[in-house]
PDB file of C-alpha atoms in Angstrom:
ATOM      1  CA  GLU P   1     114.680 165.482 114.366  1.00  0.00           C
ATOM      2  CA  THR P   2     115.378 168.650 112.396  1.00  0.00           C
ATOM      3  CA  GLY P   3     112.441 168.377 109.992  1.00  0.00           C
ATOM      4  CA  VAL P   4     114.717 167.448 107.095  1.00  0.00           C
ATOM      5  CA  THR P   5     114.796 163.840 105.939  1.00  0.00           C
ATOM      6  CA  GLN P   6     117.161 162.163 103.512  1.00  0.00           C
ATOM      7  CA  THR P   7     116.965 158.821 101.759  1.00  0.00           C
ATOM      8  CA  PRO P   8     118.700 156.519 101.432  1.00  0.00           C
ATOM      9  CA  ARG P   9     120.910 156.805 104.497  1.00  0.00           C
ATOM     10  CA  HIS P  10     123.577 154.577 102.964  1.00  0.00           C
ATOM     11  CA  LEU P  11     124.343 153.867  99.323  1.00  0.00           C
ATOM     12  CA  VAL P  12     126.951 151.719  97.616  1.00  0.00           C
ATOM     13  CA  MET P  13     127.212 152.070  93.869  1.00  0.00           C
ATOM     14  CA  GLY P  14     129.493 151.125  91.045  1.00  0.00           C
ATOM     15  CA  MET P  15     130.977 153.699  88.738  1.00  0.00           C
ATOM     16  CA  THR P  16     128.537 152.834  85.956  1.00  0.00           C
ATOM     17  CA  ASN P  17     125.386 152.986  88.083  1.00  0.00           C
ATOM     18  CA  LYS P  18     122.759 155.686  88.162  1.00  0.00           C
ATOM     19  CA  LYS P  19     121.182 156.513  91.500  1.00  0.00           C
ATOM     20  CA  SER P  20     119.355 159.396  93.131  1.00  0.00           C
ATOM     21  CA  LEU P  21     119.463 160.939  96.575  1.00  0.00           C
ATOM     22  CA  LYS P  22     116.289 162.425  97.963  1.00  0.00           C
ATOM     23  CA  CYS P  23     115.771 165.200 100.472  1.00  0.00           C
ATOM     24  CA  GLU P  24     112.485 166.405 101.906  1.00  0.00           C
ATOM     25  CA  GLN P  25     111.873 169.233 104.346  1.00  0.00           C
ATOM     26  CA  HIS P  26     108.737 169.725 106.417  1.00  0.00           C
ATOM     27  CA  LEU P  27     109.599 173.203 107.677  1.00  0.00           C
ATOM     28  CA  GLY P  28     108.005 175.400 105.036  1.00  0.00           C
ATOM     29  CA  HIS P  29     111.393 176.703 103.955  1.00  0.00           C
ATOM     30  CA  ASN P  30     112.119 178.157 100.552  1.00  0.00           C
ATOM     31  CA  ALA P  31     115.845 177.517 100.202  1.00  0.00           C
ATOM     32  CA  MET P  32     117.465 174.097  99.961  1.00  0.00           C
ATOM     33  CA  TYR P  33     121.111 173.086  99.748  1.00  0.00           C
ATOM     34  CA  TRP P  34     123.313 170.130  98.867  1.00  0.00           C
ATOM     35  CA  TYR P  35     126.661 169.818 100.646  1.00  0.00           C
ATOM     36  CA  LYS P  36     129.461 167.267 100.312  1.00  0.00           C
ATOM     37  CA  GLN P  37     131.453 166.304 103.381  1.00  0.00           C
ATOM     38  CA  SER P  38     134.674 164.375 102.849  1.00  0.00           C
ATOM     39  CA  ALA P  39     137.077 163.277 105.525  1.00  0.00           C
ATOM     40  CA  LYS P  40     139.405 166.012 106.751  1.00  0.00           C
ATOM     41  CA  LYS P  41     137.937 168.632 104.414  1.00  0.00           C
ATOM     42  CA  PRO P  42     135.556 171.492 105.119  1.00  0.00           C
ATOM     43  CA  LEU P  43     131.928 171.097 104.237  1.00  0.00           C
ATOM     44  CA  GLU P  44     131.613 171.908 100.525  1.00  0.00           C
ATOM     45  CA  LEU P  45     128.558 173.666  99.202  1.00  0.00           C
ATOM     46  CA  MET P  46     127.439 172.060  95.937  1.00  0.00           C
ATOM     47  CA  PHE P  47     124.098 173.544  94.931  1.00  0.00           C
ATOM     48  CA  VAL P  48     121.562 176.024  96.234  1.00  0.00           C
ATOM     49  CA  TYR P  49     117.932 176.366  95.271  1.00  0.00           C
ATOM     50  CA  ASN P  50     115.866 179.348  96.332  1.00  0.00           C
ATOM     51  CA  PHE P  51     112.138 179.268  95.551  1.00  0.00           C
ATOM     52  CA  LYS P  52     112.830 176.293  93.223  1.00  0.00           C
ATOM     53  CA  GLU P  53     115.386 178.218  91.185  1.00  0.00           C
ATOM     54  CA  GLN P  54     119.036 177.210  91.208  1.00  0.00           C
ATOM     55  CA  THR P  55     121.054 180.115  92.533  1.00  0.00           C
ATOM     56  CA  GLU P  56     124.402 178.460  93.136  1.00  0.00           C
ATOM     57  CA  ASN P  57     126.384 175.784  91.347  1.00  0.00           C
ATOM     58  CA  ASN P  58     129.767 175.601  93.002  1.00  0.00           C
ATOM     59  CA  SER P  59     131.630 174.230  89.965  1.00  0.00           C
ATOM     60  CA  VAL P  60     130.212 170.774  90.558  1.00  0.00           C
ATOM     61  CA  PRO P  61     130.997 168.112  87.900  1.00  0.00           C
ATOM     62  CA  SER P  62     128.120 167.291  85.584  1.00  0.00           C
ATOM     63  CA  ARG P  63     127.950 163.731  86.900  1.00  0.00           C
ATOM     64  CA  PHE P  64     125.994 165.340  89.759  1.00  0.00           C
ATOM     65  CA  SER P  65     122.635 166.647  88.572  1.00  0.00           C
ATOM     66  CA  PRO P  66     120.279 168.393  91.017  1.00  0.00           C
ATOM     67  CA  GLU P  67     116.538 168.672  90.702  1.00  0.00           C
ATOM     68  CA  CYS P  68     114.130 170.756  92.757  1.00  0.00           C
ATOM     69  CA  PRO P  69     110.515 170.089  91.694  1.00  0.00           C
ATOM     70  CA  ASN P  70     109.087 172.164  94.555  1.00  0.00           C
ATOM     71  CA  SER P  71     110.275 173.976  97.661  1.00  0.00           C
ATOM     72  CA  SER P  72     109.915 170.854  99.824  1.00  0.00           C
ATOM     73  CA  HIS P  73     111.853 168.357  97.740  1.00  0.00           C
ATOM     74  CA  LEU P  74     115.389 168.237  96.438  1.00  0.00           C
ATOM     75  CA  PHE P  75     117.073 165.455  94.514  1.00  0.00           C
ATOM     76  CA  LEU P  76     120.646 164.750  93.548  1.00  0.00           C
ATOM     77  CA  HIS P  77     120.946 162.463  90.550  1.00  0.00           C
ATOM     78  CA  LEU P  78     124.212 160.562  90.319  1.00  0.00           C
ATOM     79  CA  HIS P  79     125.749 158.897  87.278  1.00  0.00           C
ATOM     80  CA  THR P  80     129.174 157.587  86.347  1.00  0.00           C
ATOM     81  CA  LEU P  81     130.645 158.624  89.666  1.00  0.00           C
ATOM     82  CA  GLN P  82     134.276 158.240  90.670  1.00  0.00           C
ATOM     83  CA  PRO P  83     135.660 156.661  93.854  1.00  0.00           C
ATOM     84  CA  GLU P  84     136.688 160.141  95.057  1.00  0.00           C
ATOM     85  CA  ASP P  85     133.003 161.058  95.114  1.00  0.00           C
ATOM     86  CA  SER P  86     132.575 158.790  98.126  1.00  0.00           C
ATOM     87  CA  ALA P  87     131.481 161.068 100.972  1.00  0.00           C
ATOM     88  CA  LEU P  88     128.621 162.089 103.221  1.00  0.00           C
ATOM     89  CA  TYR P  89     126.085 164.110 101.250  1.00  0.00           C
ATOM     90  CA  LEU P  90     124.078 166.493 103.360  1.00  0.00           C
ATOM     91  CA  CYS P  91     120.905 168.313 102.501  1.00  0.00           C
ATOM     92  CA  ALA P  92     119.865 171.462 104.339  1.00  0.00           C
ATOM     93  CA  SER P  93     117.111 174.024 104.196  1.00  0.00           C
ATOM     94  CA  SER P  94     116.532 177.550 105.455  1.00  0.00           C
ATOM     95  CA  HIS P  95     113.654 179.996 105.418  1.00  0.00           C
ATOM     96  CA  THR P  96     115.275 181.958 102.618  1.00  0.00           C
ATOM     97  CA  GLN P  97     118.778 182.205 101.218  1.00  0.00           C
ATOM     98  CA  ARG P  98     119.819 185.096 103.442  1.00  0.00           C
ATOM     99  CA  GLY P  99     122.571 183.653 105.613  1.00  0.00           C
ATOM    100  CA  GLU P 100     120.096 182.365 108.141  1.00  0.00           C
ATOM    101  CA  THR P 101     120.138 179.224 110.229  1.00  0.00           C
ATOM    102  CA  GLN P 102     120.228 176.090 108.135  1.00  0.00           C
ATOM    103  CA  TYR P 103     118.560 172.865 109.161  1.00  0.00           C
ATOM    104  CA  PHE P 104     120.363 169.727 108.081  1.00  0.00           C
ATOM    105  CA  GLY P 105     119.208 166.243 107.283  1.00  0.00           C
ATOM    106  CA  PRO P 106     121.069 163.190 108.621  1.00  0.00           C
ATOM    107  CA  GLY P 107     122.955 162.713 105.360  1.00  0.00           C
ATOM    108  CA  THR P 108     123.507 159.925 102.855  1.00  0.00           C
ATOM    109  CA  ARG P 109     126.755 158.018 103.229  1.00  0.00           C
ATOM    110  CA  LEU P 110     127.846 157.229  99.656  1.00  0.00           C
ATOM    111  CA  LEU P 111     130.493 154.710  98.691  1.00  0.00           C
ATOM    112  CA  VAL P 112     131.527 154.483  95.056  1.00  0.00           C
ATOM    113  CA  LEU P 113     133.340 151.295  94.135  1.00  0.00           C
TER     114      LEU P 113
ATOM    115  CA  SER C   1     140.075 180.219 100.152  1.00  0.00           C
ATOM    116  CA  GLN C   2     138.544 178.992 103.386  1.00  0.00           C
ATOM    117  CA  GLN C   3     136.573 181.588 105.271  1.00  0.00           C
ATOM    118  CA  GLY C   4     136.184 180.065 108.726  1.00  0.00           C
ATOM    119  CA  GLU C   5     138.895 178.090 110.423  1.00  0.00           C
ATOM    120  CA  GLU C   6     138.501 176.464 113.820  1.00  0.00           C
ATOM    121  CA  ASP C   7     141.197 176.014 116.390  1.00  0.00           C
ATOM    122  CA  PRO C   8     142.172 173.613 117.849  1.00  0.00           C
ATOM    123  CA  GLN C   9     141.505 170.788 115.403  1.00  0.00           C
ATOM    124  CA  ALA C  10     140.946 168.412 118.302  1.00  0.00           C
ATOM    125  CA  LEU C  11     140.307 168.891 122.014  1.00  0.00           C
ATOM    126  CA  SER C  12     140.061 166.265 124.731  1.00  0.00           C
ATOM    127  CA  ILE C  13     138.806 167.158 128.217  1.00  0.00           C
ATOM    128  CA  GLN C  14     137.298 165.545 131.298  1.00  0.00           C
ATOM    129  CA  GLU C  15     133.616 165.721 132.104  1.00  0.00           C
ATOM    130  CA  GLY C  16     132.817 168.832 134.090  1.00  0.00           C
ATOM    131  CA  GLU C  17     135.587 170.922 132.552  1.00  0.00           C
ATOM    132  CA  ASN C  18     134.996 173.828 130.205  1.00  0.00           C
ATOM    133  CA  ALA C  19     135.790 173.601 126.500  1.00  0.00           C
ATOM    134  CA  THR C  20     136.784 176.571 124.384  1.00  0.00           C
ATOM    135  CA  MET C  21     136.949 176.516 120.607  1.00  0.00           C
ATOM    136  CA  ASN C  22     138.008 179.384 118.391  1.00  0.00           C
ATOM    137  CA  CYS C  23     137.124 180.418 114.872  1.00  0.00           C
ATOM    138  CA  SER C  24     138.930 182.886 112.660  1.00  0.00           C
ATOM    139  CA  TYR C  25     137.669 184.251 109.374  1.00  0.00           C
ATOM    140  CA  LYS C  26     138.977 186.474 106.624  1.00  0.00           C
ATOM    141  CA  THR C  27     136.294 188.744 105.186  1.00  0.00           C
ATOM    142  CA  SER C  28     133.510 190.884 106.605  1.00  0.00           C
ATOM    143  CA  ILE C  29     130.436 189.030 107.761  1.00  0.00           C
ATOM    144  CA  ASN C  30     126.827 189.703 108.634  1.00  0.00           C
ATOM    145  CA  ASN C  31     126.620 186.877 111.118  1.00  0.00           C
ATOM    146  CA  LEU C  32     128.541 183.874 112.398  1.00  0.00           C
ATOM    147  CA  GLN C  33     126.980 180.584 113.382  1.00  0.00           C
ATOM    148  CA  TRP C  34     128.144 177.567 115.326  1.00  0.00           C
ATOM    149  CA  TYR C  35     126.987 174.064 114.491  1.00  0.00           C
ATOM    150  CA  ARG C  36     127.524 170.697 116.096  1.00  0.00           C
ATOM    151  CA  GLN C  37     127.832 167.332 114.338  1.00  0.00           C
ATOM    152  CA  ASN C  38     127.759 163.931 115.952  1.00  0.00           C
ATOM    153  CA  SER C  39     129.797 161.329 114.096  1.00  0.00           C
ATOM    154  CA  GLY C  40     128.374 160.612 110.635  1.00  0.00           C
ATOM    155  CA  ARG C  41     125.222 162.637 111.240  1.00  0.00           C
ATOM    156  CA  GLY C  42     123.851 165.950 110.047  1.00  0.00           C
ATOM    157  CA  LEU C  43     124.793 169.292 111.525  1.00  0.00           C
ATOM    158  CA  VAL C  44     122.691 170.866 114.248  1.00  0.00           C
ATOM    159  CA  HIS C  45     122.539 174.621 114.664  1.00  0.00           C
ATOM    160  CA  LEU C  46     123.672 175.846 118.080  1.00  0.00           C
ATOM    161  CA  ILE C  47     123.775 179.606 118.034  1.00  0.00           C
ATOM    162  CA  LEU C  48     123.921 182.606 115.691  1.00  0.00           C
ATOM    163  CA  ILE C  49     125.663 185.855 116.563  1.00  0.00           C
ATOM    164  CA  ARG C  50     125.275 188.950 114.424  1.00  0.00           C
ATOM    165  CA  SER C  51     128.117 191.264 113.517  1.00  0.00           C
ATOM    166  CA  ASN C  52     126.809 193.991 115.837  1.00  0.00           C
ATOM    167  CA  GLU C  53     126.734 191.618 118.830  1.00  0.00           C
ATOM    168  CA  ARG C  54     129.723 190.859 121.028  1.00  0.00           C
ATOM    169  CA  GLU C  55     128.465 188.032 123.197  1.00  0.00           C
ATOM    170  CA  LYS C  56     125.578 185.625 123.261  1.00  0.00           C
ATOM    171  CA  HIS C  57     124.475 182.877 125.647  1.00  0.00           C
ATOM    172  CA  SER C  58     122.361 179.781 125.208  1.00  0.00           C
ATOM    173  CA  GLY C  59     122.210 177.373 128.128  1.00  0.00           C
ATOM    174  CA  ARG C  60     125.768 176.132 128.737  1.00  0.00           C
ATOM    175  CA  LEU C  61     127.011 177.800 125.547  1.00  0.00           C
ATOM    176  CA  ARG C  62     128.674 181.187 125.388  1.00  0.00           C
ATOM    177  CA  VAL C  63     129.743 182.696 122.074  1.00  0.00           C
ATOM    178  CA  THR C  64     131.835 185.801 121.621  1.00  0.00           C
ATOM    179  CA  LEU C  65     132.557 187.725 118.459  1.00  0.00           C
ATOM    180  CA  ASP C  66     135.388 190.178 117.861  1.00  0.00           C
ATOM    181  CA  THR C  67     134.931 191.694 114.434  1.00  0.00           C
ATOM    182  CA  SER C  68     138.127 193.745 114.735  1.00  0.00           C
ATOM    183  CA  LYS C  69     140.114 190.528 115.073  1.00  0.00           C
ATOM    184  CA  LYS C  70     137.783 188.561 112.807  1.00  0.00           C
ATOM    185  CA  SER C  71     137.432 185.858 115.393  1.00  0.00           C
ATOM    186  CA  SER C  72     134.829 184.094 117.493  1.00  0.00           C
ATOM    187  CA  SER C  73     134.946 181.664 120.357  1.00  0.00           C
ATOM    188  CA  LEU C  74     132.544 179.017 121.587  1.00  0.00           C
ATOM    189  CA  LEU C  75     132.674 178.115 125.265  1.00  0.00           C
ATOM    190  CA  ILE C  76     130.889 175.043 126.574  1.00  0.00           C
ATOM    191  CA  THR C  77     130.717 175.078 130.349  1.00  0.00           C
ATOM    192  CA  ALA C  78     130.430 172.059 132.640  1.00  0.00           C
ATOM    193  CA  SER C  79     130.935 169.666 129.738  1.00  0.00           C
ATOM    194  CA  ARG C  80     129.237 166.274 129.557  1.00  0.00           C
ATOM    195  CA  ALA C  81     130.151 163.108 127.702  1.00  0.00           C
ATOM    196  CA  ALA C  82     127.173 163.790 125.428  1.00  0.00           C
ATOM    197  CA  ASP C  83     128.905 166.977 124.226  1.00  0.00           C
ATOM    198  CA  THR C  84     131.398 164.807 122.359  1.00  0.00           C
ATOM    199  CA  ALA C  85     131.040 165.894 118.721  1.00  0.00           C
ATOM    200  CA  SER C  86     132.595 168.052 116.022  1.00  0.00           C
ATOM    201  CA  TYR C  87     131.902 171.765 116.231  1.00  0.00           C
ATOM    202  CA  PHE C  88     131.904 174.023 113.180  1.00  0.00           C
ATOM    203  CA  CYS C  89     131.730 177.736 112.724  1.00  0.00           C
ATOM    204  CA  ALA C  90     130.027 179.082 109.630  1.00  0.00           C
ATOM    205  CA  THR C  91     130.181 182.560 108.211  1.00  0.00           C
ATOM    206  CA  ASP C  92     127.876 184.100 105.685  1.00  0.00           C
ATOM    207  CA  SER C  93     129.099 185.816 102.547  1.00  0.00           C
ATOM    208  CA  SER C  94     127.084 187.810 100.131  1.00  0.00           C
ATOM    209  CA  GLY C  95     126.947 187.232  96.419  1.00  0.00           C
ATOM    210  CA  GLY C  96     124.606 189.835  95.095  1.00  0.00           C
ATOM    211  CA  SER C  97     121.233 189.228  96.685  1.00  0.00           C
ATOM    212  CA  ASN C  98     122.046 185.671  97.667  1.00  0.00           C
ATOM    213  CA  TYR C  99     123.985 184.507 100.645  1.00  0.00           C
ATOM    214  CA  LYS C 100     125.768 181.274 101.426  1.00  0.00           C
ATOM    215  CA  LEU C 101     127.428 179.838 104.483  1.00  0.00           C
ATOM    216  CA  THR C 102     131.063 178.810 104.469  1.00  0.00           C
ATOM    217  CA  PHE C 103     132.078 176.210 107.029  1.00  0.00           C
ATOM    218  CA  GLY C 104     135.446 175.535 108.607  1.00  0.00           C
ATOM    219  CA  LYS C 105     137.016 172.100 109.086  1.00  0.00           C
ATOM    220  CA  GLY C 106     135.728 171.886 112.629  1.00  0.00           C
ATOM    221  CA  THR C 107     137.025 171.080 116.091  1.00  0.00           C
ATOM    222  CA  LEU C 108     136.604 167.514 117.306  1.00  0.00           C
ATOM    223  CA  LEU C 109     135.718 167.665 120.991  1.00  0.00           C
ATOM    224  CA  THR C 110     136.019 164.540 123.119  1.00  0.00           C
ATOM    225  CA  VAL C 111     134.630 164.683 126.644  1.00  0.00           C
ATOM    226  CA  ASN C 112     135.854 161.782 128.738  1.00  0.00           C
ATOM    227  CA  PRO C 113     133.578 160.450 131.507  1.00  0.00           C
TER     228      PRO C 113
END
């Protein structure tokens, strides 16, 4: 256990659905991250929050909407996704956003039909 | 462009043998990290080496860093079947006061019993 939990672990959704991914960290960290991992591609950074403020949006389509209500929780709201959005979505946290060790959750395996 | 790139893409060895994975990167770094990922799971941090360090050990892991060649290697000694996983290097890059990690595509290590 890394101290970072993600729910749900698996999600199947249609292109017209709206769903949310949740991440919670119990490590007292101040920076949280969303990554997308697709087959045969490097891990892609999507969003970064540092002290609840978004500091990085890596040109992510607006159908992905992040929310960080406090330093312990991070959400990724999904709507009108495309089949190519099917991937493993990983949440991570670190003490601060200073290139330090990141602690990852187990991921949400998303399938968009 | 991709910062870290691991080599080889896949490696298959017998239990008890040593495994060496390499990582090359393009721009200056503050530190380089190695992570491990079991199939479909989150990443687990293994070791961090700073730019002013040349070698670091942790248990059966040995990491080297050559900043002049912009490369690093991860050596796993006396491998076990449980070491079967994907291994990623990650380099930090600065964007003003914020940093982010850039991951390579990884090396898939298979340790056969």
